[in-house]
Short mmCIF file of C-alpha atoms in Angstrom, two decimals:
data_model
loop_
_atom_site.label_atom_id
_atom_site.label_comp_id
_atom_site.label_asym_id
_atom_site.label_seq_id
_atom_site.Cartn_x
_atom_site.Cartn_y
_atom_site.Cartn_z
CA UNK H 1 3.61 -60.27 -13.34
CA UNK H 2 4.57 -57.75 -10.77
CA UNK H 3 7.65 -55.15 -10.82
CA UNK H 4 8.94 -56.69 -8.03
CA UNK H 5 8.65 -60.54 -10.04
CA UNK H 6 10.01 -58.87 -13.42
CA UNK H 7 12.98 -57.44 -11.17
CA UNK H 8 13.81 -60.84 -9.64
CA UNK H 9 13.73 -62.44 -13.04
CA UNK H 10 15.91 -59.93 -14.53
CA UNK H 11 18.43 -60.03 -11.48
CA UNK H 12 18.41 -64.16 -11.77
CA UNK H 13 19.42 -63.40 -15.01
CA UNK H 14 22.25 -61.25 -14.84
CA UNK H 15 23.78 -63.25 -11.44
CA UNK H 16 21.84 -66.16 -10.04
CA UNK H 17 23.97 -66.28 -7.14
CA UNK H 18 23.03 -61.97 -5.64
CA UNK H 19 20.51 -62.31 -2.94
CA UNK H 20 17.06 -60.57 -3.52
CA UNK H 21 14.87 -59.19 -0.58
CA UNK H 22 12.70 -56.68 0.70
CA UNK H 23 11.46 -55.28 -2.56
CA UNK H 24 9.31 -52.37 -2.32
CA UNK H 25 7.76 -49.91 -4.40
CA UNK H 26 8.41 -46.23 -3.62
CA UNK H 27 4.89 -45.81 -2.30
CA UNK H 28 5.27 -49.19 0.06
CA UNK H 29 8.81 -47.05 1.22
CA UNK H 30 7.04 -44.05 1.97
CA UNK H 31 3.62 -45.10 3.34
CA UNK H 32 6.37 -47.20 5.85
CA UNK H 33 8.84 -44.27 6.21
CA UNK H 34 5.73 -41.95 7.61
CA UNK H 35 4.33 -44.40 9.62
CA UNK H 36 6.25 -43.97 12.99
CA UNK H 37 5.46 -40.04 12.09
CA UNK H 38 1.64 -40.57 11.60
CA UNK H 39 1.98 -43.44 15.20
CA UNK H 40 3.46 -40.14 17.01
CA UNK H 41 1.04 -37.61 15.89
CA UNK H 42 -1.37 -40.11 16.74
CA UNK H 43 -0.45 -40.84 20.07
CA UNK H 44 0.31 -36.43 20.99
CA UNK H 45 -3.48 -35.83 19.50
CA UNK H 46 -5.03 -39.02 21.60
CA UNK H 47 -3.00 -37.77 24.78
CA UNK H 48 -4.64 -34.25 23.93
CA UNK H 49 -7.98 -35.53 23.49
CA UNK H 50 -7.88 -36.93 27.10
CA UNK H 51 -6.25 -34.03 28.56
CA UNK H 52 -9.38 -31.89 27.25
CA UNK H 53 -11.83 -34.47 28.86
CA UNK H 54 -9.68 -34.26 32.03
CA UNK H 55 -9.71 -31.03 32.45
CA UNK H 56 -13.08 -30.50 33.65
CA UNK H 57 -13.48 -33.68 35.38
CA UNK H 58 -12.90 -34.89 39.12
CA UNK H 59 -9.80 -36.48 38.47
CA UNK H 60 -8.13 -33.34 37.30
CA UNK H 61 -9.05 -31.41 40.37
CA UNK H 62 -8.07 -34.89 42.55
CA UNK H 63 -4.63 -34.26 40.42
CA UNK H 64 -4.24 -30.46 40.93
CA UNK H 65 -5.43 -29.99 44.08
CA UNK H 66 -4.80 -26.02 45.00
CA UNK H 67 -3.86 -25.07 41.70
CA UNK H 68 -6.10 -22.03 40.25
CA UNK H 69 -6.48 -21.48 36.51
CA UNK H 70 -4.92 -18.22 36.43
CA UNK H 71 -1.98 -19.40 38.39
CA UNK H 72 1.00 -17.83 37.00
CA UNK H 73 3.79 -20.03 39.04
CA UNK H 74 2.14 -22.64 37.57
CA UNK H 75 2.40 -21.45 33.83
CA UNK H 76 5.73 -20.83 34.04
CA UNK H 77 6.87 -24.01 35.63
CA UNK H 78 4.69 -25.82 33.03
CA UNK H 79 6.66 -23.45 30.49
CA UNK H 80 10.22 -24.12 31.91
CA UNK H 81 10.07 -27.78 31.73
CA UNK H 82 8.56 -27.78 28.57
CA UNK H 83 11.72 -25.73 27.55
CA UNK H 84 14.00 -27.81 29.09
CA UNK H 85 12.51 -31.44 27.70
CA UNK H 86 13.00 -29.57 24.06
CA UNK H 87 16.41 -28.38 24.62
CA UNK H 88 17.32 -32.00 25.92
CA UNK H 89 15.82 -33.80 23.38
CA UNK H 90 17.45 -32.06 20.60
CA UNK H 91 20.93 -30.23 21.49
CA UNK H 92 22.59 -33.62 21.99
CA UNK H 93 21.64 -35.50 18.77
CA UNK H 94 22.51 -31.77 16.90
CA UNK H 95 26.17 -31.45 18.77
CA UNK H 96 25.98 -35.14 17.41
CA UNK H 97 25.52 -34.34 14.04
CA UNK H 98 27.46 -31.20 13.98
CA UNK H 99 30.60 -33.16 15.09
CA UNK H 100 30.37 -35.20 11.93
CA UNK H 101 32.17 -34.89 8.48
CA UNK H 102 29.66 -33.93 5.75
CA UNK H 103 31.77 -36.18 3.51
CA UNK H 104 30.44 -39.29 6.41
CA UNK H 105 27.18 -37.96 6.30
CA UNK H 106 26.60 -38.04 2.51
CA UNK H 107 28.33 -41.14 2.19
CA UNK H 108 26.24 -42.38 4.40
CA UNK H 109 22.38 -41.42 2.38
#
């Protein structure tokens, strides 16, 4: 019999009527927890992969037509959006979480 079966039993037990679902072991919660993580650095290191193969290819030069290598406009436009997806993509949900009570945020784990 399973942890999960033993569990049930012991809960049907103690109150027949308290509802029983979604039991996991800690490994099943974390193997599921770091699965969007592992789907993201999946999906940055597949977009890298083609941007390497792109890079020397017809398409790319099709794409950045009259763009040099050692362009520095280039490098710092690249740089300054880069900067600017970052600081929109995290100082809202931090001014977020700032704004919060820690008492709300520990009641809350």
């Amino acid at each position: 019999v399973s942890v999960a079966g033993e569990l049930r039993n012991a809960l049907r037990e103690v109150d027949p009527t308290m509802p029983l679902a979604d039991v996991a072991t800690i490994g099943q919660l974390m193997r599921e927890s770091g699965a969007q993580r592992r789907f993201g650095a999946l999906l940055v290191a597949g977009f890298a992969i083609l941007a390497l193969g792109a890079s020397n290819s017809r398409v790319m030069r099709l794409v950045i037509f009259g763009v040099t290598a050692t362009d520095p406009v280039t490098y710092v436009a690249s740089a300054g959006v880069l900067l600017a997806a970052i600081l929109l993509a995290t100082v809202g949900p931090a001014r977020r979480a700032a704004r919060l009570p820690p008492a709300v945020v520990l009641a809350g784990e």
